[in-house]
mmCIF file of C-alpha atoms in Angstrom:
data_model
loop_
_atom_site.group_PDB
_atom_site.id
_atom_site.type_symbol
_atom_site.label_atom_id
_atom_site.label_comp_id
_atom_site.label_asym_id
_atom_site.label_seq_id
_atom_site.Cartn_x
_atom_site.Cartn_y
_atom_site.Cartn_z
ATOM 1 C CA MET S 1 -0.602 -4.961 26.363
ATOM 2 C CA THR S 2 -4.281 -4.272 26.878
ATOM 3 C CA ASP S 3 -5.348 -3.586 23.312
ATOM 4 C CA ASN S 4 -3.970 -2.195 20.083
ATOM 5 C CA SER S 5 -4.110 1.402 21.299
ATOM 6 C CA ASP S 6 -0.533 1.064 22.555
ATOM 7 C CA PHE S 7 0.543 0.000 19.098
ATOM 8 C CA ALA S 8 -1.320 2.898 17.473
ATOM 9 C CA ALA S 9 0.247 5.379 19.867
ATOM 10 C CA SER S 10 3.755 4.098 19.187
ATOM 11 C CA VAL S 11 3.246 4.246 15.414
ATOM 12 C CA LEU S 12 1.865 7.769 15.568
ATOM 13 C CA ALA S 13 4.852 8.780 17.672
ATOM 14 C CA LEU S 14 7.279 7.794 14.923
ATOM 15 C CA PRO S 15 9.267 10.813 13.801
ATOM 16 C CA PRO S 16 7.724 12.309 10.661
ATOM 17 C CA ARG S 17 9.966 12.481 7.675
ATOM 18 C CA SER S 18 12.024 15.639 7.657
ATOM 19 C CA GLN S 19 12.901 15.779 3.968
ATOM 20 C CA PRO S 20 10.945 15.658 0.693
ATOM 21 C CA PHE S 21 10.079 12.177 -0.512
ATOM 22 C CA LYS S 22 12.739 10.328 -2.477
ATOM 23 C CA PRO S 23 12.131 6.958 -4.192
ATOM 24 C CA PHE S 24 13.435 4.075 -2.125
ATOM 25 C CA ALA S 25 13.357 0.314 -1.803
ATOM 26 C CA ILE S 26 13.409 -1.914 1.245
ATOM 27 C CA TYR S 27 13.923 -5.651 1.696
ATOM 28 C CA ASP S 28 11.759 -7.308 4.359
ATOM 29 C CA LYS S 29 13.004 -10.693 5.527
ATOM 30 C CA ASP S 30 9.659 -11.586 7.123
ATOM 31 C CA GLY S 31 7.928 -11.467 3.763
ATOM 32 C CA ASP S 32 11.097 -12.335 1.829
ATOM 33 C CA SER S 33 9.956 -9.423 -0.281
ATOM 34 C CA LEU S 34 11.320 -6.219 -1.658
ATOM 35 C CA GLU S 35 9.151 -3.124 -1.877
ATOM 36 C CA LEU S 36 9.829 -0.245 -4.206
ATOM 37 C CA PHE S 37 8.242 3.161 -3.650
ATOM 38 C CA LEU S 38 8.504 5.656 -6.497
ATOM 39 C CA SER S 39 6.056 8.126 -4.974
ATOM 40 C CA ASP S 40 4.257 8.830 -1.707
ATOM 41 C CA GLU S 41 0.847 8.959 -3.426
ATOM 42 C CA ASP S 42 -2.076 6.929 -2.102
ATOM 43 C CA TYR S 43 -2.164 3.589 -3.859
ATOM 44 C CA ARG S 44 -4.003 0.310 -4.219
ATOM 45 C CA ALA S 45 -2.223 -2.958 -4.897
ATOM 46 C CA GLU S 46 -2.785 -5.160 -7.943
ATOM 47 C CA ARG S 47 -1.287 -8.610 -8.090
ATOM 48 C CA VAL S 48 0.379 -9.230 -11.453
ATOM 49 C CA ASP S 49 1.600 -12.798 -10.871
ATOM 50 C CA HIS S 50 3.159 -14.928 -8.136
ATOM 51 C CA LEU S 51 6.254 -12.690 -8.064
ATOM 52 C CA ILE S 52 5.085 -9.140 -8.585
ATOM 53 C CA THR S 53 2.400 -6.907 -7.087
ATOM 54 C CA VAL S 54 2.227 -3.358 -8.403
ATOM 55 C CA TYR S 55 1.089 -0.306 -6.479
ATOM 56 C CA ILE S 56 -1.280 1.836 -8.556
ATOM 57 C CA SER S 57 -1.997 5.478 -7.739
ATOM 58 C CA GLN S 58 -5.540 5.890 -6.429
ATOM 59 C CA GLU S 59 -5.781 9.196 -8.288
ATOM 60 C CA THR S 60 -3.937 8.717 -11.578
ATOM 61 C CA ASP S 61 -3.746 4.929 -12.117
ATOM 62 C CA ARG S 62 -0.015 5.149 -12.788
ATOM 63 C CA ILE S 63 2.422 2.720 -11.185
ATOM 64 C CA VAL S 64 3.881 4.274 -8.040
ATOM 65 C CA GLY S 65 5.550 1.224 -6.536
ATOM 66 C CA SER S 66 5.759 -2.528 -6.432
ATOM 67 C CA LEU S 67 6.511 -5.561 -4.329
ATOM 68 C CA ILE S 68 8.655 -8.522 -5.410
ATOM 69 C CA LYS S 69 8.082 -11.723 -3.449
ATOM 70 C CA GLY S 70 10.396 -14.707 -3.015
ATOM 71 C CA VAL S 71 13.519 -12.583 -3.309
ATOM 72 C CA SER S 72 15.849 -15.168 -1.799
ATOM 73 C CA ARG S 73 14.510 -17.751 -4.258
ATOM 74 C CA ILE S 74 15.128 -15.364 -7.139
ATOM 75 C CA GLU S 75 18.637 -14.723 -5.845
ATOM 76 C CA LYS S 76 19.428 -18.451 -5.731
ATOM 77 C CA ASP S 77 17.898 -18.994 -9.126
ATOM 78 C CA LEU S 78 20.023 -16.217 -10.574
ATOM 79 C CA GLN S 79 23.200 -17.647 -9.113
ATOM 80 C CA THR S 80 22.607 -20.979 -10.798
ATOM 81 C CA ARG S 81 20.962 -19.986 -14.060
ATOM 82 C CA MET S 82 22.473 -16.551 -14.700
ATOM 83 C CA PRO S 83 25.827 -16.306 -12.897
ATOM 84 C CA GLY S 84 26.693 -13.186 -14.902
ATOM 85 C CA PHE S 85 24.022 -11.339 -12.954
ATOM 86 C CA SER S 86 26.214 -11.434 -9.859
ATOM 87 C CA ILE S 87 28.172 -8.499 -11.222
ATOM 88 C CA SER S 88 25.096 -6.372 -10.509
ATOM 89 C CA ILE S 89 25.450 -6.923 -6.788
ATOM 90 C CA VAL S 90 28.036 -4.508 -5.467
ATOM 91 C CA ALA S 91 28.832 -4.211 -1.765
ATOM 92 C CA GLY S 92 25.611 -5.949 -0.828
ATOM 93 C CA LYS S 93 23.413 -3.635 -2.859
ATOM 94 C CA VAL S 94 21.494 -4.389 -5.996
ATOM 95 C CA ARG S 95 19.961 -2.057 -8.513
ATOM 96 C CA ILE S 96 16.254 -2.615 -8.437
ATOM 97 C CA ASP S 97 15.864 -2.348 -12.194
ATOM 98 C CA HIS S 98 18.216 -5.318 -12.563
ATOM 99 C CA LEU S 99 16.208 -7.312 -10.041
ATOM 100 C CA PHE S 100 12.949 -6.676 -11.879
ATOM 101 C CA LEU S 101 14.446 -7.690 -15.200
ATOM 102 C CA ALA S 102 15.911 -10.807 -13.618
ATOM 103 C CA SER S 103 12.514 -11.662 -12.141
ATOM 104 C CA MET S 104 10.965 -11.229 -15.558
ATOM 105 C CA TRP S 105 13.527 -13.529 -17.134
ATOM 106 C CA SER S 106 12.904 -16.153 -14.462
ATOM 107 C CA ILE S 107 9.325 -16.737 -15.663
ATOM 108 C CA PRO S 108 9.162 -18.752 -18.865
ATOM 109 C CA ASP S 109 6.608 -17.658 -21.467
ATOM 110 C CA LEU S 110 5.624 -14.533 -19.564
ATOM 111 C CA PRO S 111 2.637 -12.948 -21.343
ATOM 112 C CA LEU S 112 3.381 -9.701 -23.134
ATOM 113 C CA ALA S 113 1.090 -7.616 -20.924
ATOM 114 C CA GLN S 114 2.938 -8.758 -17.804
ATOM 115 C CA ARG S 115 6.308 -8.296 -19.496
ATOM 116 C CA VAL S 116 5.374 -4.675 -20.185
ATOM 117 C CA ILE S 117 4.586 -4.119 -16.501
ATOM 118 C CA TYR S 118 7.937 -5.582 -15.419
ATOM 119 C CA GLN S 119 9.763 -3.409 -17.935
ATOM 120 C CA ARG S 120 7.882 -0.282 -16.914
ATOM 121 C CA ILE S 121 8.788 -0.757 -13.252
ATOM 122 C CA ALA S 122 12.404 -1.489 -14.172
ATOM 123 C CA GLN S 123 12.554 1.709 -16.234
ATOM 124 C CA GLU S 124 11.185 3.783 -13.378
ATOM 125 C CA ALA S 125 13.609 2.229 -10.900
ATOM 126 C CA GLU S 126 16.465 2.871 -13.312
ATOM 127 C CA ARG S 127 15.386 6.506 -13.742
ATOM 128 C CA TYR S 128 15.779 7.089 -10.020
ATOM 129 C CA ALA S 129 18.753 4.694 -9.674
ATOM 130 C CA VAL S 130 17.003 2.989 -6.773
ATOM 131 C CA GLN S 131 19.109 0.473 -4.868
ATOM 132 C CA ALA S 132 18.295 -1.903 -2.044
ATOM 133 C CA GLU S 133 20.268 -3.857 0.470
ATOM 134 C CA PHE S 134 20.369 -7.383 -0.889
ATOM 135 C CA CYS S 135 22.316 -9.047 1.899
ATOM 136 C CA GLY S 136 20.762 -11.019 4.736
ATOM 137 C CA THR S 137 18.277 -12.876 2.605
ATOM 138 C CA LYS S 138 17.101 -16.187 4.020
ATOM 139 C CA MET G 1 1.002 -21.896 11.766
ATOM 140 C CA SER G 2 4.426 -22.171 13.322
ATOM 141 C CA SER G 3 4.763 -22.895 17.017
ATOM 142 C CA GLN G 4 7.869 -20.725 17.176
ATOM 143 C CA SER G 5 8.163 -18.960 20.505
ATOM 144 C CA PRO G 6 7.163 -15.309 20.404
ATOM 145 C CA GLU G 7 10.220 -14.540 22.502
ATOM 146 C CA SER G 8 12.430 -15.474 19.583
ATOM 147 C CA VAL G 9 10.934 -12.838 17.316
ATOM 148 C CA ARG G 10 10.116 -10.072 19.787
ATOM 149 C CA ALA G 11 13.370 -8.107 19.586
ATOM 150 C CA GLY G 12 12.902 -5.382 17.008
ATOM 151 C CA TYR G 13 9.171 -6.048 16.737
ATOM 152 C CA SER G 14 5.981 -4.548 18.121
ATOM 153 C CA THR G 15 3.099 -6.700 19.291
ATOM 154 C CA LEU G 16 -0.493 -6.429 18.062
ATOM 155 C CA GLN G 17 -3.622 -8.259 19.030
ATOM 156 C CA ALA G 18 -5.457 -10.150 16.315
ATOM 157 C CA ILE G 19 -8.237 -12.674 16.041
ATOM 158 C CA ASN G 20 -6.899 -16.201 15.741
ATOM 159 C CA PRO G 21 -8.980 -17.436 12.797
ATOM 160 C CA HIS G 22 -8.580 -21.044 13.888
ATOM 161 C CA SER G 23 -10.025 -20.577 17.395
ATOM 162 C CA GLY G 24 -11.773 -17.205 17.337
ATOM 163 C CA VAL G 25 -9.864 -16.015 20.384
ATOM 164 C CA VAL G 26 -7.295 -13.251 20.499
ATOM 165 C CA TRP G 27 -3.640 -14.022 19.845
ATOM 166 C CA GLU G 28 -0.563 -11.892 19.333
ATOM 167 C CA VAL G 29 1.079 -11.095 16.038
ATOM 168 C CA TYR G 30 4.189 -9.029 15.380
ATOM 169 C CA LEU G 31 5.315 -6.199 13.163
ATOM 170 C CA SER G 32 8.908 -5.140 12.668
ATOM 171 C CA GLN G 33 10.141 -1.708 13.592
ATOM 172 C CA LEU G 34 11.871 -1.639 10.205
ATOM 173 C CA GLN G 35 8.460 -1.801 8.523
ATOM 174 C CA GLN G 36 7.140 0.898 10.832
ATOM 175 C CA ALA G 37 10.032 3.198 9.958
ATOM 176 C CA LYS G 38 9.435 2.545 6.259
ATOM 177 C CA THR G 39 5.805 3.536 6.669
ATOM 178 C CA ALA G 40 6.701 6.810 8.354
ATOM 179 C CA LYS G 41 8.753 7.736 5.286
ATOM 180 C CA LEU G 42 5.555 7.559 3.216
ATOM 181 C CA GLY G 43 3.763 10.285 5.174
ATOM 182 C CA MET G 44 0.923 10.574 7.677
ATOM 183 C CA GLY G 45 -1.695 8.886 5.490
ATOM 184 C CA LYS G 46 0.212 5.625 5.454
ATOM 185 C CA THR G 47 1.251 6.076 9.079
ATOM 186 C CA LYS G 48 -2.364 6.440 10.259
ATOM 187 C CA GLU G 49 -3.328 3.493 8.053
ATOM 188 C CA LEU G 50 -0.790 1.372 9.913
ATOM 189 C CA ALA G 51 -1.832 2.760 13.303
ATOM 190 C CA TYR G 52 -5.583 2.293 12.838
ATOM 191 C CA LEU G 53 -6.584 0.198 9.815
ATOM 192 C CA VAL G 54 -4.125 -2.650 10.289
ATOM 193 C CA PRO G 55 -5.198 -3.307 13.918
ATOM 194 C CA GLU G 56 -8.888 -2.905 12.982
ATOM 195 C CA THR G 57 -8.550 -5.457 10.189
ATOM 196 C CA LEU G 58 -6.677 -7.896 12.424
ATOM 197 C CA MET G 59 -9.314 -7.676 15.158
ATOM 198 C CA LYS G 60 -12.456 -7.376 13.029
ATOM 199 C CA PRO G 61 -11.820 -9.254 9.797
ATOM 200 C CA GLN G 62 -14.747 -10.116 7.595
ATOM 201 C CA ALA G 63 -12.746 -13.034 6.225
ATOM 202 C CA VAL G 64 -9.378 -14.698 6.761
ATOM 203 C CA PHE G 65 -7.698 -16.846 4.145
ATOM 204 C CA ILE G 66 -4.787 -19.215 4.541
ATOM 205 C CA GLY G 67 -2.069 -19.870 2.026
ATOM 206 C CA LEU G 68 -1.362 -18.342 -1.313
ATOM 207 C CA ARG G 69 -2.356 -21.055 -3.751
ATOM 208 C CA ASP G 70 0.573 -20.679 -6.137
ATOM 209 C CA GLU G 71 3.142 -20.641 -3.354
ATOM 210 C CA GLY G 72 1.790 -23.290 -1.012
ATOM 211 C CA ASP G 73 2.696 -21.270 2.061
ATOM 212 C CA GLU G 74 0.964 -21.194 5.435
ATOM 213 C CA GLY G 75 0.539 -17.456 5.819
ATOM 214 C CA LEU G 76 -2.746 -15.724 6.558
ATOM 215 C CA CYS G 77 -4.552 -12.917 4.781
ATOM 216 C CA TYR G 78 -6.971 -10.889 6.897
ATOM 217 C CA VAL G 79 -9.621 -9.071 4.858
ATOM 218 C CA GLY G 80 -11.453 -6.024 6.161
ATOM 219 C CA SER G 81 -13.713 -3.213 5.060
ATOM 220 C CA PRO G 82 -12.570 -0.293 7.209
ATOM 221 C CA SER G 83 -14.970 2.494 8.013
ATOM 222 C CA CYS G 84 -12.594 5.151 6.657
ATOM 223 C CA SER G 85 -9.355 5.769 4.830
ATOM 224 C CA TYR G 86 -6.467 8.109 5.555
ATOM 225 C CA ARG G 87 -5.290 10.050 2.567
ATOM 226 C CA GLY G 88 -2.334 12.073 1.417
ATOM 227 C CA THR G 89 0.842 12.916 3.225
ATOM 228 C CA ASP G 90 -1.169 14.799 5.871
ATOM 229 C CA GLY G 91 -3.345 11.763 6.637
ATOM 230 C CA LYS G 92 -6.728 13.406 6.294
ATOM 231 C CA GLN G 93 -9.562 11.053 7.260
ATOM 232 C CA ALA G 94 -11.983 10.284 4.423
ATOM 233 C CA ASP G 95 -14.484 7.670 3.294
ATOM 234 C CA PRO G 96 -13.050 4.267 2.448
ATOM 235 C CA TRP G 97 -11.894 3.812 -1.139
ATOM 236 C CA VAL G 98 -14.910 2.776 -3.210
ATOM 237 C CA GLY G 99 -14.925 -0.839 -4.365
ATOM 238 C CA GLN G 100 -11.852 -1.749 -2.358
ATOM 239 C CA VAL G 101 -11.035 -3.917 0.627
ATOM 240 C CA TYR G 102 -8.150 -3.807 3.060
ATOM 241 C CA LEU G 103 -5.753 -6.750 3.275
ATOM 242 C CA VAL G 104 -3.231 -7.571 5.990
ATOM 243 C CA PHE G 105 -0.787 -10.428 5.366
ATOM 244 C CA VAL G 106 0.732 -12.422 8.237
ATOM 245 C CA ASN G 107 3.459 -15.012 7.672
ATOM 246 C CA LYS G 108 3.706 -18.461 9.265
ATOM 247 C CA ASP G 109 5.695 -16.980 12.180
ATOM 248 C CA LYS G 110 2.815 -14.589 12.920
ATOM 249 C CA VAL G 111 4.664 -11.561 11.571
ATOM 250 C CA VAL G 112 2.678 -8.949 9.662
ATOM 251 C CA PHE G 113 4.626 -8.169 6.497
ATOM 252 C CA SER G 114 2.251 -6.425 4.085
ATOM 253 C CA TRP G 115 -0.943 -4.375 4.260
ATOM 254 C CA ARG G 116 -2.800 -2.499 1.559
ATOM 255 C CA TRP G 117 -5.980 -1.538 -0.230
ATOM 256 C CA GLU G 118 -7.007 -3.754 -3.141
ATOM 257 C CA ARG G 119 -9.986 -3.931 -5.445
ATOM 258 C CA GLY G 120 -12.775 -6.034 -4.005
ATOM 259 C CA VAL G 121 -16.095 -7.561 -4.944
ATOM 260 C CA ASN G 122 -18.799 -7.928 -2.288
ATOM 261 C CA GLY G 123 -16.274 -7.343 0.462
ATOM 262 C CA MET G 124 -13.800 -9.936 -0.820
ATOM 263 C CA PRO G 125 -10.572 -9.370 -2.733
ATOM 264 C CA GLU G 126 -10.714 -9.956 -6.474
ATOM 265 C CA ASN G 127 -10.058 -13.568 -7.486
ATOM 266 C CA TYR G 128 -9.935 -14.690 -3.866
ATOM 267 C CA ASP G 129 -11.159 -18.143 -4.850
ATOM 268 C CA LYS G 130 -8.214 -18.650 -7.206
ATOM 269 C CA ARG G 131 -5.665 -16.887 -5.073
ATOM 270 C CA PHE G 132 -5.925 -18.472 -1.645
ATOM 271 C CA SER G 133 -5.910 -22.112 -0.580
ATOM 272 C CA LYS G 134 -8.697 -21.987 1.979
ATOM 273 C CA GLN G 135 -10.983 -19.583 3.836
ATOM 274 C CA VAL G 136 -10.587 -20.172 7.575
ATOM 275 C CA LEU G 137 -12.896 -17.462 8.889
#
């Protein structure tokens, strides 16, 4: 590799999406994080706390996505503290709204303003029934 | 940072050049093809951002921080002020977002795992002094 122009060329050669945008979530093992995209609008990120970063529309200021960090830690915590949550994981997939609520419950004394953000994201994820692969965590 | 061999993480990853904040010389970092495919699903704006702004920030950072303070990790955060932004699903080039900086996060295995615009003050991300353990560049 001579410079990053090879990288740029390979990224720009990725096939463009062929269908209208649909909300989706993706788990990334390198960041041990799960990203949720509710829209394809331009966004900026705002860190809420050590678990959640929300993606805010550059144009409308509404939440258009989010990132949960430490997913494998949350998963382990759930298995020990809230074993009933395991029923939400079906065939290796988890509903994202459940994961956000579980993350919220994992933080003691979460301030109301942050709780509202967690709940709003969970509601949006529920509305679109977004699921993510939850297997293969570290 | 980890001394893990690049060979062990290369399959399924692309290689980028970045400034090593510890030495000032160029080193290689990695980005998964899964993340690249995800970006393509978000349209040309995000795709051009990945193609141009991520490499620019990695090679010409105005600051690099190590470690998120509340997690105690060893990852790096490259901070840049790109000369432009790419907007919308068609990726039209425009001025950078006002009052914002561009962040690229690299984990301890030198894998890029997140990149985005965030609010900034004087070219630094908001609350950078509370958020990161140490500025290394």
